[in-house]
Coordinates of C-alpha atoms in Angstrom, one line a residue:
X6 CA 194.5 15.2 48.8
X7 CA 195.9 18.1 49.2
X8 CA 194.0 19.5 46.6
X9 CA 190.9 18.9 48.6
X10 CA 192.4 20.2 51.7
X11 CA 192.9 23.8 49.6
X12 CA 189.0 23.7 49.2
X13 CA 188.4 23.0 52.1
X14 CA 190.3 25.3 54.0
X15 CA 189.0 27.8 51.4
X16 CA 185.1 27.4 52.2
X17 CA 186.2 27.8 55.6
X18 CA 186.9 31.2 54.8
X19 CA 183.5 33.5 54.7
X20 CA 185.4 36.4 53.1
X21 CA 186.6 34.0 50.1
X22 CA 182.8 32.1 49.7
X23 CA 180.4 35.0 49.7
X24 CA 183.1 37.4 48.1
X25 CA 181.8 34.4 45.2
X26 CA 178.3 34.4 45.4
X27 CA 178.5 37.8 45.4
X28 CA 180.6 38.1 42.0
X29 CA 178.1 35.7 40.5
X30 CA 175.0 38.0 41.3
X31 CA 176.7 41.4 40.5
X32 CA 177.2 39.2 37.0
X33 CA 173.4 37.9 36.6
X34 CA 172.4 41.8 37.2
X35 CA 175.0 42.7 34.6
X36 CA 173.4 40.4 32.2
X37 CA 169.7 41.4 32.6
X38 CA 170.6 44.7 33.1
X39 CA 173.8 46.2 31.3
X40 CA 173.8 43.5 28.4
X41 CA 178.0 44.4 28.4
X42 CA 180.2 42.8 26.5
X43 CA 183.4 40.9 28.3
X44 CA 185.4 44.1 28.3
X45 CA 182.6 45.3 30.5
X46 CA 181.9 42.8 32.6
X47 CA 185.6 43.1 33.3
X48 CA 185.1 46.2 35.0
X49 CA 182.2 45.2 36.7
X50 CA 184.0 42.2 38.6
X51 CA 186.7 45.3 39.1
X52 CA 184.5 47.9 40.5
X53 CA 182.0 45.4 42.3
X54 CA 185.3 43.7 44.3
X55 CA 186.6 47.2 45.6
X56 CA 183.0 47.8 46.9
X57 CA 182.2 44.3 48.0
X58 CA 185.6 43.4 49.3
X59 CA 185.5 47.4 51.9
X60 CA 182.5 45.6 53.2
X61 CA 183.9 42.2 53.8
X62 CA 187.1 44.0 54.8
X63 CA 185.4 45.7 57.4
X64 CA 183.1 42.1 58.8
X65 CA 187.0 40.8 59.2
X66 CA 188.3 43.4 60.6
X67 CA 185.6 44.2 63.4
X68 CA 182.5 42.3 63.6
X69 CA 184.4 38.6 63.5
X70 CA 182.9 37.2 66.3
X71 CA 179.7 36.3 64.8
X72 CA 180.9 36.6 61.6
X73 CA 178.5 33.7 59.7
X74 CA 175.6 35.3 60.5
X75 CA 176.9 38.7 59.9
X76 CA 178.2 37.8 55.9
X77 CA 175.1 36.5 56.0
X78 CA 173.1 39.8 56.4
X79 CA 175.3 41.4 54.6
X80 CA 174.4 38.8 51.5
X81 CA 170.8 39.5 52.5
X82 CA 170.8 43.1 52.2
X83 CA 173.2 43.5 48.8
X84 CA 171.1 40.7 47.1
X85 CA 167.9 42.4 47.6
X86 CA 169.8 46.3 46.1
X87 CA 170.5 43.7 43.9
X88 CA 166.6 42.8 43.2
X89 CA 165.3 45.8 43.3
X90 CA 167.7 47.3 40.3
X91 CA 166.5 44.0 38.5
X92 CA 162.4 44.4 39.1
X93 CA 162.4 48.2 38.5
X94 CA 164.9 48.3 35.7
X95 CA 162.3 46.2 34.2
X96 CA 159.4 48.8 34.3
X97 CA 161.6 52.1 34.5
X98 CA 164.3 51.5 32.8
X99 CA 166.5 53.8 35.1
X100 CA 169.1 52.1 37.8
X101 CA 167.2 52.6 41.6
X102 CA 168.0 54.0 44.2
X103 CA 167.6 55.0 47.7
X104 CA 165.7 58.2 46.4
X105 CA 163.2 55.4 44.5
X106 CA 162.6 53.0 47.3
X107 CA 161.7 55.3 49.8
X108 CA 158.1 54.7 47.3
X109 CA 158.2 51.1 48.3
X110 CA 155.0 51.6 50.8
X111 CA 153.3 51.6 47.0
X112 CA 154.4 48.5 46.3
X113 CA 151.8 46.9 48.2
X114 CA 149.1 48.3 46.1
X115 CA 150.4 47.8 43.0
X116 CA 152.5 44.0 43.6
X117 CA 150.6 42.4 40.6
X118 CA 152.5 44.3 38.6
X119 CA 155.9 43.9 40.5
X120 CA 155.6 39.9 40.1
X121 CA 154.5 40.5 36.5
X122 CA 157.8 41.5 35.8
X123 CA 159.4 38.5 36.8
X124 CA 161.3 36.1 34.9
X125 CA 161.8 33.4 37.3
X126 CA 165.8 32.9 37.2
X127 CA 165.7 36.0 38.9
X128 CA 164.7 34.2 41.9
X129 CA 168.0 32.5 41.7
X130 CA 169.5 35.2 43.2
X131 CA 168.3 34.5 46.6
X132 CA 169.3 30.9 46.2
X133 CA 172.2 30.6 48.3
X134 CA 170.4 33.0 51.0
X135 CA 167.3 30.6 51.1
X136 CA 170.4 27.1 51.6
X137 CA 172.0 28.7 54.2
X138 CA 169.0 30.0 56.1
X139 CA 167.5 26.9 55.9
X140 CA 170.9 25.0 57.1
X141 CA 171.6 27.6 59.6
X142 CA 168.3 26.6 61.1
X143 CA 167.7 22.5 60.5
X144 CA 171.4 21.8 61.0
X145 CA 172.9 21.7 64.0
X146 CA 176.4 20.8 62.9
X147 CA 175.9 24.1 60.1
X148 CA 175.6 25.5 63.2
X149 CA 178.8 24.5 65.3
X150 CA 180.8 24.9 62.0
X151 CA 179.8 28.0 61.2
X152 CA 180.5 29.4 65.2
X153 CA 184.4 28.1 64.4
X154 CA 184.5 30.9 61.7
X155 CA 184.3 33.6 64.1
X156 CA 188.7 33.8 63.9
X157 CA 190.2 36.8 64.8
X158 CA 192.3 37.5 61.7
X159 CA 195.3 40.1 60.9
X160 CA 193.2 43.3 61.3
X161 CA 195.7 45.1 59.5
X162 CA 196.0 43.4 56.6
X163 CA 191.4 43.6 56.2
X164 CA 193.0 47.2 57.5
X165 CA 195.1 47.7 54.7
X166 CA 191.9 45.9 52.1
X167 CA 189.9 48.4 53.4
X168 CA 191.8 51.3 52.0
X169 CA 193.3 49.9 49.4
X170 CA 189.1 49.1 48.4
X171 CA 188.5 52.9 49.6
X172 CA 190.4 53.8 46.3
X173 CA 189.7 51.6 44.5
X174 CA 185.9 53.0 44.8
X175 CA 187.1 56.4 44.6
X176 CA 188.6 55.7 41.5
X177 CA 185.3 54.2 39.5
X178 CA 182.8 56.9 41.2
X179 CA 185.4 60.6 40.1
X180 CA 185.8 60.8 36.7
X181 CA 182.0 60.3 35.4
X182 CA 180.5 62.3 38.5
X183 CA 179.4 65.0 36.3
X184 CA 177.8 62.3 34.0
X185 CA 174.5 63.4 32.9
X186 CA 173.1 60.0 32.0
X187 CA 172.2 58.0 35.5
X188 CA 172.3 54.4 33.1
X189 CA 175.9 55.3 32.3
X190 CA 176.8 56.3 35.6
X191 CA 175.8 53.2 37.2
X192 CA 177.9 51.0 34.6
X193 CA 181.1 53.1 34.8
X194 CA 180.8 53.3 38.8
X195 CA 179.1 49.7 39.4
X196 CA 176.2 49.0 41.1
X197 CA 177.1 49.6 44.4
X198 CA 179.4 52.3 44.2
X199 CA 176.6 54.2 42.4
X200 CA 174.1 53.8 45.0
X201 CA 176.3 55.2 47.1
X202 CA 177.0 57.5 45.3
X203 CA 173.5 59.0 44.1
X204 CA 172.4 58.7 47.5
X205 CA 174.1 61.7 48.2
X206 CA 175.0 63.4 44.5
X207 CA 174.0 67.0 44.9
X208 CA 170.9 68.0 42.2
X209 CA 172.1 68.1 38.4
X210 CA 169.7 71.0 38.5
X211 CA 171.6 73.8 36.8
X212 CA 171.9 77.4 39.0
X213 CA 168.6 79.2 38.5
X214 CA 167.4 82.1 40.3
X215 CA 163.8 81.4 41.2
X216 CA 162.4 85.2 41.1
X217 CA 164.0 85.6 37.4
X218 CA 161.6 82.2 37.0
X219 CA 158.7 84.1 34.7
X220 CA 156.1 83.2 32.4
X221 CA 158.0 85.9 29.5
X222 CA 161.6 83.8 30.4
X223 CA 159.6 80.6 30.1
X224 CA 158.7 81.5 26.9
X225 CA 162.3 82.6 25.2
X226 CA 163.7 79.5 26.7
X227 CA 160.5 77.5 24.5
X228 CA 161.1 79.6 21.7
X229 CA 156.8 79.6 22.2
X230 CA 155.9 83.1 23.0
X231 CA 151.6 83.0 22.6
X232 CA 150.4 85.4 19.6
X233 CA 148.5 88.6 19.8
X234 CA 145.7 87.1 18.2
X235 CA 145.8 82.9 18.4
X236 CA 143.7 80.9 16.6
X237 CA 140.7 79.5 18.3
X238 CA 140.7 81.6 21.5
X239 CA 137.7 81.4 23.4
X240 CA 136.5 79.5 20.7
X241 CA 134.6 76.7 23.3
X242 CA 133.9 79.7 25.5
X243 CA 131.6 78.8 28.8
X244 CA 131.8 75.4 27.1
X245 CA 132.5 72.7 30.1
X246 CA 135.8 71.1 30.0
X247 CA 135.8 66.4 31.1
X248 CA 139.5 65.2 30.7
X249 CA 139.6 61.9 30.9
X250 CA 143.1 60.6 31.8
X251 CA 143.3 56.6 29.9
X252 CA 145.5 53.9 32.1
X253 CA 148.5 53.5 29.7
X254 CA 147.4 53.9 26.6
X255 CA 150.0 53.9 24.3
X256 CA 149.3 55.8 20.3
X257 CA 149.9 53.0 18.7
X258 CA 146.5 51.6 19.6
X259 CA 144.5 54.0 17.0
X260 CA 143.5 52.8 14.4
X261 CA 145.4 49.6 15.4
X262 CA 143.9 46.1 13.5
X263 CA 144.7 42.6 14.5
X264 CA 143.8 40.3 11.6
X265 CA 141.4 42.7 10.5
X266 CA 140.2 43.2 14.5
X267 CA 140.0 47.2 15.0
X268 CA 141.3 47.3 18.7
X269 CA 140.4 50.3 19.6
X270 CA 137.1 51.2 17.5
X271 CA 136.1 54.5 19.7
X272 CA 138.8 56.0 19.8
X273 CA 139.5 55.6 16.2
X274 CA 136.6 57.5 15.6
X275 CA 137.3 60.1 18.0
X276 CA 140.7 60.6 16.3
X277 CA 138.7 60.7 12.7
X278 CA 135.7 63.4 14.1
X279 CA 137.6 65.7 16.1
X280 CA 141.2 67.0 17.0
X281 CA 144.2 64.7 17.0
X282 CA 147.4 65.0 18.1
X283 CA 149.5 62.0 17.3
X284 CA 153.0 62.7 18.3
X285 CA 152.3 63.5 22.0
X286 CA 154.5 62.3 24.0
X287 CA 154.0 61.3 28.1
X288 CA 155.8 63.4 30.8
X289 CA 156.1 61.4 33.7
X290 CA 157.9 60.7 36.9
X291 CA 158.4 58.2 39.5
X292 CA 154.5 58.4 40.4
X293 CA 153.0 57.5 37.2
X294 CA 149.4 58.4 36.5
X295 CA 149.6 59.9 40.0
X296 CA 151.9 62.5 38.1
X297 CA 150.4 62.3 34.4
X298 CA 147.3 64.1 36.9
X299 CA 150.1 66.7 38.0
X300 CA 151.6 67.8 35.2
X301 CA 148.3 68.0 33.0
X302 CA 146.5 70.2 35.7
X303 CA 149.9 72.4 36.8
X304 CA 152.0 72.5 33.0
X305 CA 154.8 72.3 35.8
X306 CA 157.6 69.2 35.3
X307 CA 157.8 66.5 38.0
X308 CA 160.3 66.4 40.6
X309 CA 164.4 64.8 40.2
X310 CA 163.5 62.2 43.2
X311 CA 160.1 61.0 44.4
X312 CA 156.5 61.1 43.4
X313 CA 155.3 64.5 42.7
X314 CA 151.6 63.3 44.1
X315 CA 154.4 63.0 47.6
X316 CA 157.0 65.5 46.6
X317 CA 155.3 68.7 45.5
X318 CA 151.6 68.1 47.5
X319 CA 152.4 70.7 50.4
X320 CA 152.9 73.2 47.5
X321 CA 150.4 75.8 47.0
X322 CA 150.4 75.0 43.3
X323 CA 148.8 77.2 40.5
X324 CA 146.3 75.2 39.0
X325 CA 143.8 74.0 35.5
X326 CA 141.1 74.0 38.7
X327 CA 142.4 77.1 40.4
X328 CA 142.2 78.8 37.3
X329 CA 139.2 77.4 36.2
X330 CA 137.1 78.4 39.4
X331 CA 138.3 81.8 39.3
X332 CA 136.5 81.9 36.0
X333 CA 133.8 80.5 37.6
X334 CA 133.6 76.8 37.1
X335 CA 132.7 73.9 39.5
X336 CA 136.4 71.5 39.7
X337 CA 136.4 68.3 40.7
X338 CA 138.3 64.7 40.4
X339 CA 136.7 61.0 40.0
X340 CA 138.7 58.5 40.8
X341 CA 138.7 54.6 41.6
X342 CA 140.1 53.8 44.0
X343 CA 140.9 55.2 47.7
X344 CA 141.8 59.3 47.5
X345 CA 144.9 58.2 49.9
X346 CA 146.6 56.2 47.0
X347 CA 149.9 58.1 46.1
X348 CA 148.6 60.8 48.6
X349 CA 146.1 62.0 46.1
X350 CA 144.3 63.5 49.4
X351 CA 146.9 65.8 49.8
X352 CA 148.0 66.6 45.8
X353 CA 143.7 67.8 45.4
X354 CA 144.2 70.0 48.3
X355 CA 147.6 71.7 46.4
X356 CA 146.0 71.7 43.1
X357 CA 142.7 72.9 44.9
X358 CA 139.9 71.0 43.2
X359 CA 136.8 71.9 44.5
X360 CA 135.3 68.3 45.0
X361 CA 137.1 64.3 44.9
X362 CA 134.8 61.3 44.0
X363 CA 137.0 58.0 45.2
X364 CA 136.1 54.8 46.3
X365 CA 133.7 56.1 49.1
X366 CA 130.9 57.7 46.4
X367 CA 131.8 54.4 43.6
X368 CA 131.9 51.7 46.3
X369 CA 133.8 48.5 45.7
X370 CA 130.9 46.5 42.6
X371 CA 132.7 45.2 39.5
X372 CA 136.0 44.7 40.3
X373 CA 139.2 45.8 37.4
X374 CA 142.6 46.1 38.7
X375 CA 142.5 48.4 41.6
X376 CA 138.9 49.3 42.1
X377 CA 135.6 49.6 40.6
X378 CA 135.2 49.5 36.5
X379 CA 135.8 51.9 34.1
X380 CA 132.5 50.6 32.7
X381 CA 131.1 51.9 37.0
X382 CA 133.5 54.6 36.4
X383 CA 132.3 55.8 33.6
X384 CA 128.2 55.0 34.4
X385 CA 128.5 57.0 37.7
X386 CA 130.1 59.9 37.0
X387 CA 128.1 60.4 33.7
X388 CA 125.3 60.5 36.9
X389 CA 127.0 63.3 38.6
X390 CA 128.1 65.5 35.5
X391 CA 124.8 65.7 34.2
X392 CA 123.6 67.1 38.0
X393 CA 126.6 69.3 38.0
X394 CA 125.4 70.8 34.4
X395 CA 121.9 71.2 35.7
X396 CA 123.3 74.2 37.8
X397 CA 123.7 76.6 35.1
X398 CA 127.5 76.4 35.2
X399 CA 130.4 75.1 33.6
X400 CA 132.3 72.8 34.8
X401 CA 135.5 71.2 35.1
X402 CA 135.8 67.6 36.1
X403 CA 139.2 65.2 35.4
X404 CA 138.4 60.7 34.9
X405 CA 140.9 58.8 35.5
X406 CA 140.3 55.5 33.8
X407 CA 142.7 52.2 35.8
X408 CA 141.0 48.9 34.5
X409 CA 143.8 49.7 32.1
X410 CA 146.2 48.9 34.4
X411 CA 149.3 47.0 34.2
X412 CA 149.7 44.2 33.9
X413 CA 147.0 43.9 32.3
X414 CA 144.7 41.4 33.4
X415 CA 141.2 41.6 32.8
X416 CA 138.5 38.9 34.2
X417 CA 137.0 37.0 31.6
X418 CA 134.5 38.7 32.3
X419 CA 135.8 41.6 29.9
X420 CA 137.3 39.8 27.5
X421 CA 135.7 41.2 24.3
X422 CA 137.5 40.4 21.6
X423 CA 138.9 36.3 20.4
X424 CA 142.8 37.1 20.5
X425 CA 145.2 35.2 17.8
X426 CA 146.9 32.0 18.8
X427 CA 150.2 34.2 18.1
X428 CA 149.3 36.8 20.8
X429 CA 147.6 34.5 24.0
X430 CA 149.6 34.7 27.2
X431 CA 151.9 37.5 26.3
X432 CA 152.4 40.8 27.9
X433 CA 151.4 42.3 24.7
X434 CA 147.9 40.3 24.3
X435 CA 147.3 41.2 27.5
X436 CA 147.6 44.6 27.0
X437 CA 145.6 44.5 23.4
X438 CA 143.2 42.3 25.5
X439 CA 142.6 44.9 28.2
X440 CA 142.4 48.0 25.9
X441 CA 140.0 46.8 24.3
X442 CA 137.3 46.6 26.6
X443 CA 139.1 50.5 28.2
X444 CA 137.9 51.3 25.0
X445 CA 134.3 49.5 24.6
X446 CA 133.6 51.4 28.6
X447 CA 134.8 54.4 27.7
X448 CA 132.2 54.5 24.0
X449 CA 129.1 53.4 26.9
X450 CA 130.7 56.9 28.5
X451 CA 130.1 58.4 25.0
X452 CA 126.6 57.2 24.2
X453 CA 125.6 58.3 27.9
X454 CA 126.9 61.7 28.1
X455 CA 124.9 62.0 24.7
X456 CA 122.1 60.9 25.7
X457 CA 121.6 62.8 29.0
X458 CA 123.2 66.1 27.0
X459 CA 126.6 67.4 28.0
X460 CA 128.3 66.1 25.5
X461 CA 127.5 68.8 23.2
X462 CA 127.8 71.5 25.7
X463 CA 131.9 70.1 26.7
X464 CA 135.5 70.1 24.9
X465 CA 136.1 66.1 25.6
X466 CA 140.2 65.5 26.7
X467 CA 141.8 62.3 26.8
X468 CA 145.3 61.4 26.4
X469 CA 147.2 58.4 28.1
X470 CA 148.5 59.0 31.4
X471 CA 151.9 56.6 30.4
X472 CA 153.1 53.6 28.6
X473 CA 151.6 50.4 29.0
X474 CA 154.3 48.1 27.6
X475 CA 157.9 49.1 28.7
X476 CA 160.5 48.3 26.2
X477 CA 162.6 47.1 28.8
X478 CA 159.8 44.3 30.2
X479 CA 159.1 42.5 26.5
X480 CA 160.9 39.5 26.4
X481 CA 162.1 38.1 22.4
X482 CA 158.5 36.8 21.1
X483 CA 157.1 39.7 22.9
X484 CA 159.9 42.2 20.7
X485 CA 158.5 40.6 17.2
X486 CA 154.9 41.0 18.5
X487 CA 155.4 44.8 18.9
X488 CA 157.8 43.9 15.5
X489 CA 154.7 43.0 13.7
X490 CA 152.7 45.6 14.7
X491 CA 154.8 48.9 13.9
X492 CA 156.6 47.5 10.5
X493 CA 159.9 47.8 12.5
X494 CA 161.5 47.2 15.2
X495 CA 159.3 49.0 18.5
X496 CA 161.6 52.1 19.8
X497 CA 162.1 54.2 23.1
X498 CA 160.1 57.4 21.4
X499 CA 157.4 54.4 20.0
X500 CA 157.1 53.5 23.6
X501 CA 156.9 57.3 25.1
X502 CA 154.1 58.0 22.6
X503 CA 150.7 58.6 24.2
X504 CA 147.5 59.5 22.2
X505 CA 146.0 63.2 22.7
X506 CA 142.6 63.5 21.2
X507 CA 140.2 67.2 21.8
X508 CA 136.1 67.5 20.8
X509 CA 135.7 70.2 20.4
X510 CA 131.9 71.9 19.7
X511 CA 131.5 73.4 16.6
X512 CA 134.6 72.3 15.0
X513 CA 136.3 70.5 12.2
X514 CA 138.6 67.4 12.5
X515 CA 141.9 68.1 12.4
X516 CA 145.1 66.4 12.5
X517 CA 147.8 68.1 14.0
X518 CA 151.2 66.8 13.3
X519 CA 153.4 68.9 15.9
X520 CA 155.4 67.3 18.9
X521 CA 153.3 68.0 22.1
X522 CA 153.9 66.5 26.1
X523 CA 150.9 66.5 29.1
X524 CA 152.7 70.3 30.3
X525 CA 150.7 71.5 27.3
X526 CA 147.3 70.8 27.7
X527 CA 146.5 73.0 30.4
X528 CA 147.4 76.2 28.4
X529 CA 145.6 74.3 25.0
X530 CA 142.5 73.9 26.6
X531 CA 142.6 77.5 28.3
X532 CA 143.3 79.1 25.3
X533 CA 139.7 77.3 23.8
X534 CA 137.8 78.7 27.3
X535 CA 139.5 82.5 27.2
X536 CA 140.9 81.7 30.3
X537 CA 144.6 84.2 30.2
X538 CA 148.1 82.2 31.5
X539 CA 149.8 85.3 30.4
X540 CA 150.7 86.3 34.1
X541 CA 150.6 82.4 34.8
X542 CA 154.3 80.4 35.2
X543 CA 153.9 77.4 32.9
X544 CA 156.4 75.0 30.8
X545 CA 153.6 73.9 28.3
X546 CA 152.5 75.8 25.2
X547 CA 149.3 76.1 23.4
X548 CA 149.3 73.1 20.8
X549 CA 146.7 75.3 18.5
X550 CA 149.2 77.4 17.8
X551 CA 152.9 76.4 17.8
X552 CA 154.5 74.0 15.4
X553 CA 158.1 73.2 18.0
X554 CA 158.6 72.5 21.1
X555 CA 160.8 70.9 23.3
X556 CA 159.9 68.5 26.1
X557 CA 162.3 67.9 28.5
X558 CA 161.7 64.2 29.9
X559 CA 162.7 63.1 33.5
X560 CA 161.5 59.4 33.9
X561 CA 162.3 56.5 31.1
X562 CA 164.6 58.6 29.9
X563 CA 168.2 59.7 31.6
X564 CA 168.4 62.7 33.3
X565 CA 168.8 65.6 30.3
X566 CA 166.4 63.5 27.9
X567 CA 164.6 65.4 26.1
X568 CA 162.3 65.5 23.2
X569 CA 161.6 67.3 19.6
X570 CA 160.1 66.8 16.0
X571 CA 163.6 65.7 15.3
X572 CA 163.2 62.3 17.2
X573 CA 164.3 61.2 21.6
X574 CA 167.9 62.8 22.5
X575 CA 169.7 60.8 25.4
X576 CA 172.7 62.1 26.9
X577 CA 176.0 59.9 27.4
X578 CA 178.4 61.8 29.7
X579 CA 177.2 64.6 28.2
X580 CA 175.8 66.4 24.8
X581 CA 178.6 65.3 22.0
X582 CA 178.6 61.2 23.3
X583 CA 174.6 61.4 23.1
X584 CA 172.2 60.3 20.7
X585 CA 169.5 60.3 19.6
X586 CA 165.7 57.7 18.3
X587 CA 164.0 59.2 15.6
X588 CA 160.5 59.5 16.4
X589 CA 159.3 57.4 13.4
X590 CA 161.7 54.9 14.1
X591 CA 164.7 53.3 12.7
X592 CA 168.5 53.1 13.8
X593 CA 169.8 56.0 16.1
X594 CA 171.5 58.4 15.2
X595 CA 174.2 61.1 16.6
X596 CA 172.6 64.6 18.2
X597 CA 170.0 65.5 15.9
X598 CA 169.3 68.8 17.7
X599 CA 171.3 71.1 18.3
X600 CA 173.5 71.4 22.0
X601 CA 171.8 74.9 22.5
X602 CA 168.3 73.1 22.4
X603 CA 169.7 70.4 24.6
X604 CA 170.8 73.5 27.5
X605 CA 167.8 74.7 26.5
X606 CA 165.9 71.7 27.9
X607 CA 168.2 71.5 30.6
X608 CA 167.2 75.0 31.8
X609 CA 163.5 74.3 31.7
X610 CA 163.5 71.5 33.9
X611 CA 166.0 73.6 36.7
X612 CA 163.2 76.1 35.9
X613 CA 160.7 74.4 37.4
X614 CA 162.2 73.2 40.0
X615 CA 163.5 75.8 41.3
X616 CA 159.5 77.9 40.6
X617 CA 157.6 74.8 42.4
X618 CA 160.4 75.3 45.5
X619 CA 159.5 78.6 46.1
X620 CA 156.4 78.2 46.1
X621 CA 154.8 78.6 49.6
X622 CA 152.3 75.9 51.2
X623 CA 149.0 75.4 50.7
X624 CA 146.3 75.8 54.2
X625 CA 142.6 75.5 52.0
X626 CA 140.9 72.3 52.4
X627 CA 138.6 70.3 49.8
X628 CA 135.3 68.6 50.2
X629 CA 135.1 65.0 49.9
X630 CA 131.8 63.9 48.3
X631 CA 131.2 61.1 50.1
X632 CA 128.8 62.3 52.5
X633 CA 126.1 59.6 53.1
X634 CA 123.6 61.3 50.5
X635 CA 125.8 61.8 47.7
X636 CA 126.5 57.7 48.2
X637 CA 123.5 57.2 48.4
X638 CA 121.9 58.4 45.4
X639 CA 125.6 57.6 43.3
X640 CA 124.1 53.8 44.2

């Protein structure tokens, strides 16, 4: 009888009940995101209880009149934060903060990708909320009971509890404020403590004077001064330039066979017959595809928070479209989605594109992912490129493919291969099927460009925009499939590795083993065309004339991460406790690059941030290719 009374008394104390509920939710997040040992879980509970305790003491002290409903609303808010942490981690591998949540307006466009990451048990985190809301809405007795909870406790006790909770939170936050690795910060501080800290935390950039950011300074930090007589200079002078950005295309697809079946025969042939860079890596941020467009066309790095297409879209950006236009080129970009998606309408003005082609040009036919299929993109673009070539003026254009977009569920009518049973109904299998179709569509473009005379008169550049298979999203079965493909465990560098292929007229095939990144495409193409960048600040380097590189990374890996030929370095609190993931797989090691390399990578990304911040705002207009005559002729 006594025990029953005690349990009933506890159930009448929402402070206790909701604290237990939140502890269980913290535990779920910990298992999914951090996968820590027993000692780590104890630390998580201590840091988590302090932040929860502060909030709940606040309710008890000052919001007791509608106590139950206040607890329920707070439960919903905190659960939403925990759920966002889980879902964001499953794709990006980082802990979501207020800064990333500002991009929530884009979720509606990619909701299929978001939901595909969700294991059903993730929804258990909302179980109590659903139950309590149903009870509150349907049961008069429950509502009457909830009103009995609106009892004023001894405020002094709860104020004292707040003071102790604040002290405990400060103890959890202060020792880790200087850590580079945000994932470790969140683990050490506790999720809610980290979320509060990250909202107000100062930038991790090093102090840089924007006036000192010059091409010479960048070359000094990278150790990459261009030779006086660079190889391949003007090797393609006067030729068209066609840059094709392949959605979520990773390098392991090149020459991959599954049960004897080639997955990407067209890309395989291109890699064999032209310039191929197998150690090439993404450098995107939160904006993914749009960020790849930004990095490739500016040779600048993505911002610390938010998508470059939104954060930097008001800047007068030095860019490939502007540099080539100044050398007599027409410029245009082609994307089958609406130009408003990811703020591209503003980004394209900042980049200085002469024209853009979006869904108003391509229409709504044959939908795959978020717009018309790659077949439609390539067919209509090929016709337009033929018309542009007929003007006698060379052009620089970029094509943004989209049919290979996550979650890779293409219509059955687009299936071009039969998957082995072990790959069916898996993310890996869906990915391979989608990229097989993307390669098929690419083959149609290649054939058309060769027929209409554009191919032989053009430099063709193909690269993946970003990873397609986040290592954080794969279940155990999918990891086994990736191990089958690689012959070893799938690692972080594998995830970041995308292909770069260049078709240059009159040049013999060659494999370039050096490390490169998306910021290197602009200076490499400029060297081929003969457009000098010696007076323009850029952070990439000409891959045809350099064999060493430093690639600072900002997303999918923690701040302070970078890639060199020695591997992908990921910091701990700083350099000394960081680790290196070898490029070719294998176990992680202690840092393989020097601390000086770590510092230079940090300086480079800080220099880019400061340089872009110092740029003036644009005041030019871009012309959409959407007038009635153009749309009619395209259809």
